[in-house]
CSV table of N, CA and C in Angstrom, one decimal:
chain,number,residue,atom,x,y,z
G,1,MET,N,119.5,110.4,59.3
G,1,MET,CA,119.2,111.0,57.6
G,1,MET,C,120.9,111.1,57.3
G,2,SER,N,120.9,110.3,56.0
G,2,SER,CA,121.8,110.0,54.8
G,2,SER,C,122.1,111.1,54.0
G,3,ILE,N,123.3,111.9,53.7
G,3,ILE,CA,123.6,112.8,52.7
G,3,ILE,C,124.4,112.3,52.0
G,4,ASP,N,124.2,113.2,50.6
G,4,ASP,CA,125.0,112.6,49.1
G,4,ASP,C,125.8,113.8,49.7
G,5,LEU,N,127.1,114.0,50.3
G,5,LEU,CA,127.8,115.3,50.0
G,5,LEU,C,128.7,114.9,48.3
G,6,GLY,N,128.9,113.8,48.1
G,6,GLY,CA,129.7,113.8,46.7
G,6,GLY,C,128.3,114.8,46.0
G,7,GLY,N,127.6,114.2,45.7
G,7,GLY,CA,126.1,114.8,45.0
G,7,GLY,C,126.1,116.3,45.2
G,8,ARG,N,126.0,116.7,46.4
G,8,ARG,CA,125.9,118.3,46.7
G,8,ARG,C,127.5,119.1,46.4
G,9,LEU,N,128.1,118.7,46.5
G,9,LEU,CA,129.7,119.1,46.3
G,9,LEU,C,129.5,119.1,44.9
G,10,ARG,N,129.1,118.3,43.9
G,10,ARG,CA,129.2,118.4,42.3
G,10,ARG,C,128.2,119.3,41.7
G,11,PHE,N,126.9,119.8,42.7
G,11,PHE,CA,126.1,120.5,42.3
G,11,PHE,C,126.6,121.7,42.2
G,12,LEU,N,126.9,122.1,43.8
G,12,LEU,CA,127.4,123.3,43.8
G,12,LEU,C,128.1,123.6,43.2
G,13,ARG,N,129.3,122.8,42.8
G,13,ARG,CA,130.5,123.2,41.9
G,13,ARG,C,130.4,123.7,40.4
G,14,GLU,N,129.4,122.7,40.1
G,14,GLU,CA,128.8,123.4,38.7
G,14,GLU,C,128.0,124.5,39.0
G,15,ARG,N,127.1,124.8,39.7
G,15,ARG,CA,126.4,125.7,39.5
G,15,ARG,C,126.8,127.1,39.4
G,16,HIS,N,128.4,127.0,40.3
G,16,HIS,CA,129.0,127.5,40.6
G,16,HIS,C,130.2,128.1,39.2
G,17,GLY,N,130.1,127.2,38.4
G,17,GLY,CA,131.1,126.9,37.1
G,17,GLY,C,132.8,126.6,37.0
G,18,LEU,N,132.6,125.8,38.2
G,18,LEU,CA,134.0,125.6,38.2
G,18,LEU,C,134.3,124.2,38.2
G,19,SER,N,135.8,123.8,37.8
G,19,SER,CA,135.9,122.8,37.3
G,19,SER,C,136.4,122.1,38.7
G,20,GLN,N,136.7,120.6,38.5
G,20,GLN,CA,137.1,119.9,39.7
G,20,GLN,C,139.0,120.3,39.8
G,21,ARG,N,139.3,121.1,38.7
G,21,ARG,CA,140.8,121.1,39.3
G,21,ARG,C,140.7,122.8,39.6
G,22,GLU,N,140.3,123.7,39.3
G,22,GLU,CA,140.0,125.5,40.1
G,22,GLU,C,139.3,125.0,41.2
G,23,LEU,N,138.3,124.6,41.6
G,23,LEU,CA,138.3,124.3,43.2
G,23,LEU,C,139.2,123.6,43.8
G,24,ALA,N,139.9,122.4,43.7
G,24,ALA,CA,140.9,121.8,44.3
G,24,ALA,C,142.3,122.8,44.8
G,25,LYS,N,142.1,123.7,43.0
G,25,LYS,CA,143.5,124.9,43.4
G,25,LYS,C,142.9,125.9,44.6
G,26,ARG,N,141.4,126.5,44.4
G,26,ARG,CA,141.1,127.4,45.4
G,26,ARG,C,141.3,126.4,46.7
G,27,ALA,N,140.8,125.6,47.0
G,27,ALA,CA,141.1,125.2,48.0
G,27,ALA,C,142.1,124.1,48.7
G,28,GLY,N,143.2,124.4,47.9
G,28,GLY,CA,144.8,123.5,48.8
G,28,GLY,C,144.3,122.4,48.7
G,29,VAL,N,143.9,121.4,48.0
G,29,VAL,CA,143.5,120.2,47.4
G,29,VAL,C,144.1,119.8,46.8
G,30,THR,N,144.1,118.0,46.4
G,30,THR,CA,144.4,117.7,45.0
G,30,THR,C,143.1,117.3,44.4
G,31,ASN,N,143.5,117.7,42.5
G,31,ASN,CA,142.0,117.3,42.1
G,31,ASN,C,141.5,115.6,42.5
G,32,SER,N,142.4,114.8,43.0
G,32,SER,CA,141.8,113.9,43.2
G,32,SER,C,141.1,113.6,44.4
G,33,THR,N,141.4,114.2,45.2
G,33,THR,CA,140.4,114.2,46.2
G,33,THR,C,139.2,115.3,46.1
G,34,ILE,N,139.0,116.0,45.1
G,34,ILE,CA,137.5,116.3,44.8
G,34,ILE,C,136.6,115.2,44.1
G,35,SER,N,137.3,114.6,43.4
G,35,SER,CA,136.8,113.5,42.7
G,35,SER,C,136.2,112.4,43.2
G,36,LEU,N,137.3,111.9,44.6
G,36,LEU,CA,137.1,110.9,45.3
G,36,LEU,C,135.5,110.9,46.2
G,37,ILE,N,135.5,112.7,46.4
G,37,ILE,CA,134.5,113.2,47.2
G,37,ILE,C,133.4,113.1,46.7
G,38,GLU,N,133.7,113.5,45.5
G,38,GLU,CA,132.0,113.6,44.7
G,38,GLU,C,131.5,112.5,44.1
G,39,SER,N,132.5,111.3,44.3
G,39,SER,CA,132.1,110.2,43.6
G,39,SER,C,131.9,108.8,44.7
G,40,ASN,N,131.6,109.9,46.1
G,40,ASN,CA,131.3,109.7,47.3
G,40,ASN,C,132.2,108.2,47.7
G,41,GLN,N,133.4,108.0,47.2
G,41,GLN,CA,134.2,107.1,47.7
G,41,GLN,C,135.2,107.3,49.3
G,42,THR,N,134.9,108.8,49.5
G,42,THR,CA,135.8,109.0,50.4
G,42,THR,C,134.7,110.5,51.3
G,43,ASN,N,135.0,110.5,52.5
G,43,ASN,CA,134.0,111.4,53.5
G,43,ASN,C,135.4,111.8,54.1
G,44,PRO,N,135.1,113.6,53.7
G,44,PRO,CA,136.7,114.5,54.1
G,44,PRO,C,135.9,114.7,55.3
G,45,SER,N,137.2,115.0,56.3
G,45,SER,CA,137.1,115.7,57.4
G,45,SER,C,136.2,117.2,57.7
G,46,VAL,N,135.3,117.2,58.8
G,46,VAL,CA,135.2,118.5,58.8
G,46,VAL,C,135.7,119.5,58.4
G,47,GLY,N,136.9,119.7,58.8
G,47,GLY,CA,138.0,120.9,58.0
G,47,GLY,C,138.0,121.0,56.7
G,48,ALA,N,138.5,119.1,56.6
G,48,ALA,CA,139.0,119.1,54.5
G,48,ALA,C,137.4,120.0,54.2
G,49,LEU,N,136.0,119.8,54.5
G,49,LEU,CA,135.1,120.1,53.5
G,49,LEU,C,135.1,121.7,53.9
G,50,LYS,N,135.1,122.3,55.1
G,50,LYS,CA,135.0,123.3,55.2
G,50,LYS,C,136.1,124.0,54.2
G,51,ARG,N,137.2,124.1,53.7
G,51,ARG,CA,138.4,124.2,53.2
G,51,ARG,C,137.8,124.4,51.7
G,52,ILE,N,137.7,123.0,51.4
G,52,ILE,CA,137.0,122.8,50.2
G,52,ILE,C,135.5,124.2,49.4
G,53,LEU,N,134.8,124.2,51.1
G,53,LEU,CA,133.5,124.8,50.6
G,53,LEU,C,133.8,126.4,50.7
G,54,ASP,N,134.8,126.8,51.1
G,54,ASP,CA,135.8,128.3,51.0
G,54,ASP,C,135.6,128.4,49.4
G,55,GLY,N,136.4,127.4,48.9
G,55,GLY,CA,137.0,127.6,47.6
G,55,GLY,C,135.7,128.2,47.0
G,56,ILE,N,134.6,127.7,47.2
G,56,ILE,CA,133.2,127.7,46.0
G,56,ILE,C,132.7,129.5,46.2
G,57,PRO,N,132.4,130.2,47.2
G,57,PRO,CA,132.3,130.1,48.8
G,57,PRO,C,130.9,129.6,48.8
G,58,ILE,N,131.0,129.0,50.0
G,58,ILE,CA,129.9,128.6,50.7
G,58,ILE,C,129.9,128.2,52.0
G,59,GLY,N,129.5,128.4,52.8
G,59,GLY,CA,129.3,128.0,54.6
G,59,GLY,C,128.9,126.3,54.7
G,60,LEU,N,129.1,125.8,55.6
G,60,LEU,CA,128.8,124.2,56.0
G,60,LEU,C,127.0,124.5,55.9
G,61,ALA,N,126.7,125.2,56.5
G,61,ALA,CA,125.3,125.6,56.6
G,61,ALA,C,124.8,125.7,55.6
G,62,GLU,N,124.9,126.6,55.0
G,62,GLU,CA,124.5,126.6,53.5
G,62,GLU,C,124.3,124.8,52.9
G,63,PHE,N,125.6,124.4,52.8
G,63,PHE,CA,126.3,123.1,52.2
G,63,PHE,C,125.0,122.4,52.3
G,64,PHE,N,125.0,122.2,53.9
G,64,PHE,CA,123.9,121.3,54.2
G,64,PHE,C,122.4,121.4,54.6
G,65,ALA,N,121.7,122.9,54.2
G,65,ALA,CA,120.6,123.0,53.8
G,65,ALA,C,120.2,123.1,52.7
G,66,LEU,N,121.2,122.8,51.6
G,66,LEU,CA,120.5,123.3,50.0
G,66,LEU,C,119.3,122.0,50.3
G,67,GLY,N,118.2,122.5,49.5
G,67,GLY,CA,116.6,121.8,49.5
G,67,GLY,C,115.7,123.0,49.3
G,68,PRO,N,114.6,122.5,49.1
G,68,PRO,CA,113.3,123.1,49.4
G,68,PRO,C,113.0,123.9,50.4
G,69,ASP,N,113.3,125.3,49.8
G,69,ASP,CA,112.4,126.1,51.2
G,69,ASP,C,111.3,125.6,52.2
G,70,ARG,N,111.6,125.7,53.1
G,70,ARG,CA,110.2,125.4,54.5
G,70,ARG,C,110.2,126.6,55.3
G,71,ARG,N,108.9,126.6,55.6
G,71,ARG,CA,108.7,127.6,56.7
G,71,ARG,C,109.3,127.4,57.6
G,72,GLN,N,110.2,128.4,58.2
G,72,GLN,CA,110.8,128.2,59.6
G,72,GLN,C,110.1,128.0,60.9
G,73,LYS,N,110.8,126.9,61.3
G,73,LYS,CA,110.4,126.2,62.8
G,73,LYS,C,110.7,127.4,64.1
G,74,VAL,N,109.6,127.0,64.8
G,74,VAL,CA,110.3,128.1,66.3
G,74,VAL,C,110.7,126.9,67.4
G,75,PHE,N,110.5,125.7,67.2
G,75,PHE,CA,110.6,124.3,68.1
G,75,PHE,C,110.7,123.3,67.8
G,76,TYR,N,112.4,122.6,68.2
G,76,TYR,CA,112.9,121.5,67.6
G,76,TYR,C,112.6,120.4,69.0
G,77,GLU,N,112.2,119.2,68.7
G,77,GLU,CA,112.2,117.9,69.5
G,77,GLU,C,113.7,118.0,69.4
G,78,SER,N,113.9,116.8,70.1
G,78,SER,CA,116.0,116.5,70.4
G,78,SER,C,116.0,115.6,68.6
G,79,ARG,N,115.0,114.4,68.5
G,79,ARG,CA,114.9,113.9,67.3
G,79,ARG,C,115.3,114.6,65.7
G,80,GLU,N,114.8,115.9,66.1
G,80,GLU,CA,114.8,116.6,64.6
G,80,GLU,C,116.0,117.8,64.4
G,81,LEU,N,116.7,117.4,65.8
G,81,LEU,CA,118.2,118.1,65.2
G,81,LEU,C,119.0,117.3,63.9
G,82,VAL,N,120.0,118.2,63.2
G,82,VAL,CA,120.2,117.8,61.8
G,82,VAL,C,121.7,117.6,62.2
G,83,GLU,N,122.0,116.3,61.9
G,83,GLU,CA,123.6,115.9,62.3
G,83,GLU,C,124.1,116.3,60.8
G,84,ILE,N,125.1,117.1,61.1
G,84,ILE,CA,126.3,117.9,60.2
G,84,ILE,C,127.3,117.4,60.5
G,85,GLY,N,127.7,116.5,61.8
G,85,GLY,CA,129.1,116.1,61.9
G,85,GLY,C,129.5,115.0,61.2
G,86,LYS,N,130.5,114.0,61.8
G,86,LYS,CA,130.7,113.3,61.1
G,86,LYS,C,132.2,112.2,62.2
G,87,GLY,N,131.9,111.2,61.9
G,87,GLY,CA,133.3,110.4,62.6
G,87,GLY,C,132.8,110.6,64.2
G,88,ASN,N,134.3,110.7,64.8
G,88,ASN,CA,134.1,111.1,66.2
G,88,ASN,C,133.4,112.5,66.5
G,89,ILE,N,133.0,113.1,65.6
G,89,ILE,CA,132.6,114.6,66.5
G,89,ILE,C,131.0,115.0,65.9
G,90,SER,N,130.1,114.9,66.4
G,90,SER,CA,128.9,115.0,66.2
G,90,SER,C,128.1,116.5,66.5
G,91,TYR,N,128.0,117.1,65.1
G,91,TYR,CA,127.6,118.3,65.3
G,91,TYR,C,125.5,118.6,64.9
G,92,ARG,N,125.1,118.3,65.8
G,92,ARG,CA,123.4,119.1,66.0
G,92,ARG,C,122.9,119.9,65.8
G,93,GLN,N,122.4,120.2,64.6
G,93,GLN,CA,122.2,122.0,64.3
G,93,GLN,C,120.5,121.6,64.3
G,94,ILE,N,120.7,123.0,65.1
G,94,ILE,CA,119.2,123.2,65.0
G,94,ILE,C,118.5,124.1,64.2
G,95,GLY,N,117.5,123.1,63.7
G,95,GLY,CA,116.7,123.4,62.1
G,95,GLY,C,117.7,123.2,60.9
G,96,GLU,N,116.9,122.5,59.7
G,96,GLU,CA,117.5,121.8,58.6
G,96,GLU,C,118.1,122.9,57.8
G,97,ASN,N,117.0,124.0,57.8
G,97,ASN,CA,117.5,125.0,56.4
G,97,ASN,C,118.0,126.0,57.1
G,98,LEU,N,118.9,126.5,57.1
G,98,LEU,CA,119.5,127.9,57.8
G,98,LEU,C,119.2,129.1,57.0
G,99,PHE,N,119.1,129.2,55.7
G,99,PHE,CA,118.8,130.2,54.4
G,99,PHE,C,118.1,131.1,55.2
G,100,GLY,N,118.5,132.2,55.1
G,100,GLY,CA,117.7,134.0,56.0
G,100,GLY,C,117.9,133.4,57.4
G,101,ARG,N,118.7,132.5,57.9
G,101,ARG,CA,118.8,132.6,59.5
G,101,ARG,C,120.3,133.4,59.7
G,102,ALA,N,120.3,134.3,60.9
G,102,ALA,CA,121.6,135.2,61.5
G,102,ALA,C,122.5,134.1,62.1
G,103,LEU,N,121.9,133.3,62.8
G,103,LEU,CA,122.5,132.3,64.0
G,103,LEU,C,122.3,130.7,63.8
G,104,GLN,N,123.6,130.3,64.0
G,104,GLN,CA,123.5,128.4,64.0
G,104,GLN,C,124.2,128.6,65.2
G,105,ILE,N,123.1,127.3,65.9
G,105,ILE,CA,123.2,126.6,66.9
G,105,ILE,C,123.3,125.5,66.9
G,106,LEU,N,124.3,124.5,67.6
G,106,LEU,CA,125.1,123.5,67.4
G,106,LEU,C,124.8,122.8,69.1
G,107,LYS,N,124.4,121.6,68.9
G,107,LYS,CA,124.9,120.8,70.2
G,107,LYS,C,126.0,119.6,69.8
G,108,GLU,N,127.1,119.7,70.4
G,108,GLU,CA,128.2,119.4,69.6
G,108,GLU,C,128.4,118.3,70.7
G,109,ARG,N,129.0,117.0,70.4
G,109,ARG,CA,129.7,116.0,71.1
G,109,ARG,C,130.7,115.5,70.6
G,110,TYR,N,131.7,115.7,71.2
G,110,TYR,CA,133.5,115.0,70.9
G,110,TYR,C,133.9,113.5,71.4
G,111,GLU,N,133.9,112.7,71.2
G,111,GLU,CA,134.3,111.6,72.0
G,111,GLU,C,135.8,111.7,72.2
G,112,PRO,N,136.1,110.5,73.1
G,112,PRO,CA,137.5,111.1,73.7
G,112,PRO,C,138.6,111.2,72.4
G,113,GLY,N,139.1,111.8,72.6
G,113,GLY,CA,140.2,112.0,71.4
G,113,GLY,C,139.8,112.5,70.4
G,114,ALA,N,138.6,112.7,70.0
G,114,ALA,CA,138.1,113.7,68.8
G,114,ALA,C,138.7,115.0,68.6
G,115,ASP,N,139.3,115.4,67.3
G,115,ASP,CA,139.8,116.6,67.1
G,115,ASP,C,139.1,117.2,65.6
G,116,THR,N,139.0,118.5,65.6
G,116,THR,CA,138.3,119.2,64.5
G,116,THR,C,139.3,119.3,63.5
G,117,GLY,N,141.0,118.9,63.9
G,117,GLY,CA,141.9,118.9,62.6
G,117,GLY,C,143.4,119.6,62.9
G,118,LYS,N,144.2,119.4,62.9
G,118,LYS,CA,145.6,119.5,62.9
G,118,LYS,C,145.8,121.2,62.1
G,119,VAL,N,145.1,121.2,61.4
G,119,VAL,CA,144.8,122.1,60.4
G,119,VAL,C,143.6,123.3,61.4
G,120,PRO,N,143.9,124.6,61.6
G,120,PRO,CA,142.8,125.2,62.3
G,120,PRO,C,141.8,125.7,61.3
G,121,LEU,N,140.5,125.8,62.0
G,121,LEU,CA,139.7,126.3,61.2
G,121,LEU,C,139.4,128.2,61.5
G,122,VAL,N,139.2,128.8,60.1
G,122,VAL,CA,139.3,130.1,60.1
G,122,VAL,C,138.2,130.4,59.3
G,123,HIS,N,137.3,131.5,59.8
G,123,HIS,CA,135.8,131.5,59.0
G,123,HIS,C,135.5,133.1,59.6
G,124,GLU,N,134.6,133.9,58.5
G,124,GLU,CA,134.3,134.8,58.9
G,124,GLU,C,133.2,134.7,60.3
G,125,GLY,N,133.1,136.1,61.1
G,125,GLY,CA,132.3,135.7,62.0
G,125,GLY,C,132.7,135.4,63.4
G,126,GLU,N,131.3,135.3,64.5
G,126,GLU,CA,131.9,135.0,65.9
G,126,GLU,C,131.2,133.6,66.2
G,127,GLU,N,131.9,133.2,67.2
G,127,GLU,CA,131.2,131.9,67.7
G,127,GLU,C,131.6,131.9,69.5
G,128,GLY,N,130.8,131.0,70.1
G,128,GLY,CA,130.7,131.1,71.4
G,128,GLY,C,130.2,129.7,72.1
G,129,GLY,N,130.3,129.2,72.9
G,129,GLY,CA,130.0,127.8,73.6
G,129,GLY,C,130.0,128.1,75.0
G,130,VAL,N,129.6,127.0,75.4
G,130,VAL,CA,129.2,126.6,77.0
G,130,VAL,C,129.5,124.9,77.2
G,131,VAL,N,130.3,124.8,77.8
G,131,VAL,CA,130.5,123.1,77.9
G,131,VAL,C,129.6,122.5,78.8
G,132,ILE,N,128.9,121.3,78.6
G,132,ILE,CA,127.9,121.1,79.4
G,132,ILE,C,128.1,119.7,80.1
G,133,SER,N,129.0,118.9,79.4
G,133,SER,CA,129.9,117.7,80.3
G,133,SER,C,131.2,117.5,79.5
G,134,GLY,N,132.2,116.6,80.6
G,134,GLY,CA,133.5,116.5,79.9
G,134,GLY,C,134.6,117.7,79.9
G,135,ARG,N,135.3,117.5,79.1
G,135,ARG,CA,136.7,118.1,79.1
G,135,ARG,C,137.1,118.6,77.8
G,136,ILE,N,137.1,120.0,77.6
G,136,ILE,CA,137.6,120.3,75.9
G,136,ILE,C,138.7,121.4,75.8
G,137,GLU,N,139.8,120.8,75.2
G,137,GLU,CA,140.9,121.8,75.2
G,137,GLU,C,140.5,122.6,73.5
G,138,VAL,N,140.4,124.1,74.0
G,138,VAL,CA,140.6,124.8,72.9
G,138,VAL,C,141.5,125.8,72.8
G,139,THR,N,141.8,125.8,71.6
G,139,THR,CA,142.9,126.6,70.8
G,139,THR,C,142.3,128.0,69.8
G,140,VAL,N,143.1,128.9,70.3
G,140,VAL,CA,142.7,130.3,69.4
G,140,VAL,C,143.5,130.9,69.2
G,141,ASP,N,144.6,131.1,68.1
G,141,ASP,CA,145.6,131.5,67.7
G,141,ASP,C,146.7,131.1,68.7
G,142,ASP,N,147.6,131.3,69.7
G,142,ASP,CA,148.5,131.0,70.1
G,142,ASP,C,147.8,130.7,71.8
G,143,GLU,N,146.6,131.3,72.2
G,143,GLU,CA,145.8,130.8,73.2
G,143,GLU,C,145.4,129.2,73.8
G,144,ARG,N,145.5,129.5,74.4
G,144,ARG,CA,145.0,127.3,74.6
G,144,ARG,C,144.5,126.8,75.9
G,145,ARG,N,143.0,126.6,76.0
G,145,ARG,CA,142.7,126.4,77.4
G,145,ARG,C,142.1,125.3,77.6
G,146,ILE,N,141.7,124.5,78.6
G,146,ILE,CA,140.9,123.2,78.7
G,146,ILE,C,139.7,123.9,79.4
G,147,LEU,N,138.8,123.4,79.1
G,147,LEU,CA,137.6,123.8,79.4
G,147,LEU,C,136.9,122.9,80.0
G,148,GLY,N,135.9,123.0,81.0
G,148,GLY,CA,134.8,122.0,82.0
G,148,GLY,C,133.5,122.3,81.6
G,149,PRO,N,132.8,121.5,82.4
G,149,PRO,CA,131.5,122.0,82.3
G,149,PRO,C,131.2,123.2,83.2
G,150,GLY,N,130.4,123.8,82.6
G,150,GLY,CA,130.0,125.4,83.0
G,150,GLY,C,131.1,126.0,82.2
G,151,ASP,N,132.5,125.9,81.6
G,151,ASP,CA,132.8,126.6,81.5
G,151,ASP,C,132.8,127.4,80.0
G,152,ALA,N,133.3,128.6,79.2
G,152,ALA,CA,132.9,129.0,78.1
G,152,ALA,C,133.9,129.5,77.3
G,153,TYR,N,133.4,129.7,75.8
G,153,TYR,CA,134.4,130.3,75.1
G,153,TYR,C,133.8,131.4,74.4
G,154,TYR,N,134.2,132.4,73.7
G,154,TYR,CA,133.4,133.3,73.0
G,154,TYR,C,134.7,133.9,72.1
G,155,PHE,N,135.0,134.1,70.8
G,155,PHE,CA,136.1,134.5,69.8
G,155,PHE,C,135.5,135.0,68.4
G,156,GLU,N,136.2,135.4,67.9
G,156,GLU,CA,136.1,136.1,66.3
G,156,GLU,C,136.6,135.2,65.7
G,157,SER,N,135.3,134.4,65.0
G,157,SER,CA,136.0,132.9,64.1
G,157,SER,C,136.8,133.4,63.2
G,158,ARG,N,137.4,134.4,62.5
G,158,ARG,CA,138.5,134.5,61.8
G,158,ARG,C,140.4,134.4,62.4
G,159,ARG,N,139.9,134.1,63.7
G,159,ARG,CA,141.2,133.6,64.6
G,159,ARG,C,141.5,132.1,64.6
G,160,PRO,N,142.8,131.9,64.0
G,160,PRO,CA,142.6,130.4,63.2
G,160,PRO,C,142.4,129.3,65.1
G,161,HIS,N,141.3,128.6,64.6
G,161,HIS,CA,141.1,127.9,66.0
G,161,HIS,C,140.5,126.3,66.1
G,162,ARG,N,140.5,125.8,67.3
G,162,ARG,CA,140.9,124.4,66.8
G,162,ARG,C,139.9,123.2,68.3
G,163,PHE,N,139.5,122.8,68.3
G,163,PHE,CA,138.4,121.9,69.6
G,163,PHE,C,139.1,120.4,69.8
G,164,ARG,N,139.4,120.0,70.7
G,164,ARG,CA,139.9,118.7,70.8
G,164,ARG,C,139.8,118.0,72.2
G,165,CYS,N,138.9,116.9,72.6
G,165,CYS,CA,138.3,115.9,73.6
G,165,CYS,C,139.4,115.9,74.0
G,166,ILE,N,139.7,116.6,75.9
G,166,ILE,CA,140.8,115.5,76.5
G,166,ILE,C,140.0,114.8,77.9
G,167,GLY,N,140.8,113.7,77.7
G,167,GLY,CA,140.1,113.0,78.4
G,167,GLY,C,139.8,111.8,78.5
G,168,PRO,N,139.2,110.4,79.5
G,168,PRO,CA,138.2,109.4,79.0
G,168,PRO,C,136.7,109.5,78.7
G,169,ASN,N,136.2,110.5,78.7
G,169,ASN,CA,134.8,111.1,78.6
G,169,ASN,C,134.3,111.5,76.9
G,170,PRO,N,133.9,111.8,76.8
G,170,PRO,CA,132.7,112.4,75.9
G,170,PRO,C,132.5,113.9,76.3
G,171,CYS,N,133.1,114.5,75.8
G,171,CYS,CA,132.5,116.3,76.4
G,171,CYS,C,131.3,116.5,75.2
G,172,GLU,N,130.2,117.6,75.6
G,172,GLU,CA,129.6,118.2,75.1
G,172,GLU,C,129.2,119.6,75.0
G,173,VAL,N,129.2,120.2,74.5
G,173,VAL,CA,128.9,121.6,73.9
G,173,VAL,C,127.8,122.2,73.3
G,174,VAL,N,127.4,123.4,73.9
G,174,VAL,CA,125.8,123.9,73.2
G,174,VAL,C,126.8,125.1,72.7
G,175,SER,N,126.5,125.0,71.1
G,175,SER,CA,127.5,126.8,70.8
G,175,SER,C,126.9,127.4,69.5
G,176,ALA,N,127.2,128.4,69.6
G,176,ALA,CA,126.3,128.8,68.5
G,176,ALA,C,127.6,130.0,67.7
G,177,CYS,N,127.0,130.1,66.3
G,177,CYS,CA,128.2,131.1,65.2
G,177,CYS,C,127.2,131.7,64.6
G,178,THR,N,127.7,133.2,64.4
G,178,THR,CA,127.2,134.1,63.6
G,178,THR,C,128.1,134.6,62.6
G,179,PRO,N,127.5,134.4,61.2
G,179,PRO,CA,126.7,134.1,60.6
G,179,PRO,C,126.8,132.5,60.5
G,180,PRO,N,125.8,131.9,60.0
G,180,PRO,CA,125.6,130.4,59.7
G,180,PRO,C,126.8,130.1,59.0
G,181,THR,N,128.0,129.2,59.0
G,181,THR,CA,129.3,129.1,58.3
G,181,THR,C,129.5,127.6,58.5
G,182,PHE,N,129.2,126.6,59.5
G,182,PHE,CA,129.8,125.6,59.8
G,182,PHE,C,128.6,124.6,59.6
């Protein structure tokens, strides 16, 4: 599934009456960064996109769910999970449109060395997950733990947090976040 990130960002920015300069200021990035993303000349990291969308404000789930409303499905085949990740991190979301939903569920895959970024993620809500395979380092505030298969995490998402795949094998996690913000 190919997504026009730049077009979506431009649409949302204009819908909220923001100039590129104003959005850049709110997000703490340069004007040229917004311009390059909107023209699809660069793709932001997940963390950078989250910070930019916080300046609108809109969550990642809503950003990727933009489109015509459809009846909410109950069951999903593996091929129907929606990829909202990028690069070495795959976030396969259950459900294409999360408008009206209170919970976001992801099947996450981190390639060896993959990292959500040096700037920690911060957003409203709560999130939790269970490691299915591999090892992942989870940092929440000043707490850091390496988790393996069967281990889990659960925390308030407003606490700064970061995820990093440790070791030579990919790490898979099934996670949930409420409200849908990622």
